[in-house]
Coordinates of C-alpha atoms and ligand atoms in Angstrom, one line a residue:
M1 CA 95.4 150.9 123.6
T2 CA 97.2 153.4 125.9
E3 CA 101.0 153.1 125.9
H4 CA 102.5 152.1 129.3
H5 CA 106.2 152.3 129.0
G6 CA 108.0 149.6 131.0
D7 CA 104.8 148.0 132.1
A8 CA 104.2 145.4 129.4
L9 CA 101.5 142.8 130.2
R10 CA 102.6 139.6 131.8
P11 CA 101.2 136.2 130.8
G12 CA 97.6 135.9 131.9
E13 CA 97.1 139.6 132.5
T14 CA 94.2 141.5 130.9
A15 CA 93.6 145.2 130.4
L16 CA 90.9 147.8 129.4
D17 CA 91.5 150.8 127.2
L18 CA 91.6 153.6 129.8
P19 CA 93.3 157.1 130.0
A20 CA 97.1 157.3 130.2
P21 CA 98.7 157.3 133.7
N22 CA 99.3 161.1 133.6
D23 CA 95.6 161.8 132.8
A24 CA 93.8 162.4 136.1
R25 CA 90.2 162.1 134.8
L26 CA 88.4 159.4 136.8
R27 CA 86.5 156.6 135.3
F28 CA 83.9 155.4 137.9
I29 CA 84.0 151.6 138.2
G30 CA 80.5 151.2 139.5
R31 CA 77.9 152.5 142.0
L32 CA 77.2 152.0 145.7
R33 CA 73.7 150.9 146.6
T34 CA 72.7 151.9 150.1
P35 CA 69.4 152.4 152.0
F36 CA 70.3 156.1 152.5
A37 CA 68.2 158.3 150.2
G38 CA 69.2 161.6 151.7
R39 CA 72.3 163.0 153.4
E40 CA 70.5 163.3 156.7
E41 CA 69.9 159.5 156.7
C42 CA 73.5 158.6 156.2
P43 CA 75.7 157.9 159.3
R44 CA 78.7 160.2 159.8
Q45 CA 80.8 157.0 159.4
G46 CA 79.8 153.5 158.6
S47 CA 80.0 150.7 161.2
D48 CA 80.2 146.9 161.1
D49 CA 76.6 146.6 162.3
G50 CA 75.3 148.9 159.7
P51 CA 72.9 147.7 157.0
E52 CA 73.9 145.4 154.1
C53 CA 74.9 147.5 151.1
R54 CA 75.8 146.6 147.5
V55 CA 78.9 147.5 145.6
E56 CA 77.8 147.1 142.0
L57 CA 80.7 147.0 139.5
S58 CA 80.1 147.9 135.9
P59 CA 80.4 144.6 134.0
E60 CA 83.7 145.5 132.2
F61 CA 85.4 145.8 135.6
A62 CA 84.0 142.6 137.1
P63 CA 87.2 140.5 136.3
G64 CA 89.0 142.9 138.6
L65 CA 87.2 141.3 141.6
D66 CA 88.9 137.9 141.2
G67 CA 90.5 136.9 144.5
I68 CA 88.6 139.4 146.6
E69 CA 86.8 136.7 148.6
A70 CA 90.1 136.0 150.4
F71 CA 89.6 139.2 152.4
S72 CA 87.2 139.9 155.2
R73 CA 87.5 143.6 154.9
V74 CA 88.0 145.9 151.9
E75 CA 88.6 149.6 151.5
L76 CA 86.2 151.5 149.2
L77 CA 87.0 154.8 147.7
Y78 CA 84.0 156.7 146.3
W79 CA 83.1 160.1 144.8
L80 CA 80.8 162.1 147.1
H81 CA 79.0 163.5 144.1
E82 CA 76.6 165.8 145.9
A83 CA 79.2 167.6 148.0
R84 CA 80.3 171.2 147.2
R85 CA 84.0 171.3 146.4
D86 CA 85.0 174.9 147.2
L87 CA 85.2 175.1 151.0
L88 CA 88.7 175.6 152.5
T89 CA 87.4 176.2 156.1
Q90 CA 84.2 175.0 157.4
S91 CA 82.0 174.7 160.5
P92 CA 80.6 171.1 160.3
K93 CA 78.2 171.6 163.2
G94 CA 77.3 175.2 162.3
D95 CA 78.2 176.1 165.9
G96 CA 80.8 178.8 165.0
A97 CA 83.8 176.4 165.5
V98 CA 85.7 176.6 162.1
R99 CA 88.3 174.2 161.0
G100 CA 90.4 173.6 157.9
T101 CA 88.9 171.2 155.4
F102 CA 92.0 168.9 155.5
S103 CA 91.7 168.5 159.3
L104 CA 88.2 167.1 158.8
R105 CA 86.6 164.0 157.2
S106 CA 83.8 166.2 155.9
P107 CA 82.4 165.3 152.5
L108 CA 83.0 168.9 151.4
R109 CA 86.5 169.0 149.9
P110 CA 88.2 170.0 146.7
N111 CA 88.3 166.4 145.5
P112 CA 85.3 164.8 147.3
I113 CA 86.7 161.3 147.8
G114 CA 85.3 159.3 150.6
T115 CA 86.8 156.1 152.0
S116 CA 85.4 153.4 154.2
V117 CA 86.8 150.1 155.4
V118 CA 83.8 147.8 155.1
R119 CA 83.1 144.2 156.1
L120 CA 82.9 141.9 153.0
I121 CA 79.8 139.7 153.6
R122 CA 79.8 137.9 150.2
R123 CA 80.4 138.2 146.5
E124 CA 77.6 137.8 144.0
G125 CA 79.3 137.9 140.6
A126 CA 80.0 141.6 139.8
V127 CA 78.4 142.6 143.2
L128 CA 80.0 142.7 146.7
V129 CA 77.6 142.7 149.6
V130 CA 79.2 144.7 152.5
R131 CA 78.4 146.4 155.8
G132 CA 79.9 149.6 156.9
L133 CA 79.0 152.3 154.4
D134 CA 77.9 155.8 155.1
C135 CA 77.1 157.2 151.6
L136 CA 74.0 158.1 149.6
D137 CA 72.4 155.5 147.4
G138 CA 73.9 155.7 143.9
T139 CA 77.3 157.2 145.0
P140 CA 79.9 156.6 142.2
L141 CA 82.6 154.1 143.1
V142 CA 86.2 155.0 142.4
D143 CA 88.3 152.0 143.7
I144 CA 88.3 148.9 145.8
K145 CA 91.4 147.6 147.7
P146 CA 91.9 144.9 150.2
V147 CA 92.6 146.3 153.7
R148 CA 96.3 146.9 154.2
C149 CA 96.8 144.6 157.2
E150 CA 95.3 141.5 155.6
F151 CA 96.9 142.3 152.2
T152 CA 100.4 142.8 153.8
V153 CA 100.3 139.3 155.3
Q154 CA 99.3 137.7 152.0
A155 CA 101.7 139.7 149.8
A156 CA 104.7 139.7 152.2
G157 CA 108.0 140.2 150.4
K158 CA 106.4 140.4 146.9
G159 CA 106.3 143.2 144.4
V160 CA 103.1 144.3 142.7
Ligands
SAM201 N1 83.6 157.6 155.4 C1 84.0 158.7 154.4 C2 85.3 159.3 154.8 O1 85.7 159.3 156.0 O2 86.0 159.7 153.9 C3 82.9 159.8 154.3 C4 82.6 160.5 155.6 S1 81.5 161.8 155.4 C5 81.5 162.5 157.0 C6 79.9 161.0 155.4 C7 78.8 161.9 155.2 O3 78.9 162.4 153.8 C8 77.4 161.3 155.3 O4 77.0 161.3 156.6 C9 76.6 162.3 154.4 O5 76.2 163.4 155.1 C10 77.6 162.7 153.3 N2 77.4 162.0 152.1 C11 77.3 160.7 151.9 N3 77.2 160.4 150.6 C12 77.4 161.6 149.9 C13 77.4 161.9 148.5 N4 77.3 161.0 147.5 N5 77.5 163.2 148.2 C14 77.6 164.2 149.2 N6 77.6 163.9 150.5 C15 77.5 162.6 150.9

């Protein structure tokens, strides 16, 4: 088990054996299942009236979903695994207008992390059914968080 100085488990807490906090290697926690087989089929950004998509967690991460049903929206972070990572400036529409990567939400970026705030329709065990995704079927999932505004109300005044 990785050492976590000063972060001993509290009663009822559970943990997996994962890399140390200063090790930036990602461990994907699941996959996003969408109807979008090719990049040209994906919307530029998801929307509330988009198709139902499935957030499929790997079984070992499923306990991490406990309590998620309390939220109507969750934020998903995912790894845009088919995007090149080396562009510092780019012309998204190919029209000659060039902008810096960090002034865009383009999938092409040094660390191709996409984020979407999606509507949580329901939970089915280790699966969340959501609307509002814009990524390819099979995109690896990095993280799930309740949206800030709903979470702030529930967690007001409390530490982690
Ligand atoms: N909503 C996210 C964000 O703002 O961070 C991503 C926005 S990005 C403009 C969405 C586009 O990325 C899609 O329209 C598609 O062209 C592309 N895309 C989706 N999934 C991808 C993947 N797994 N790998 C590479 N490109 C992807």
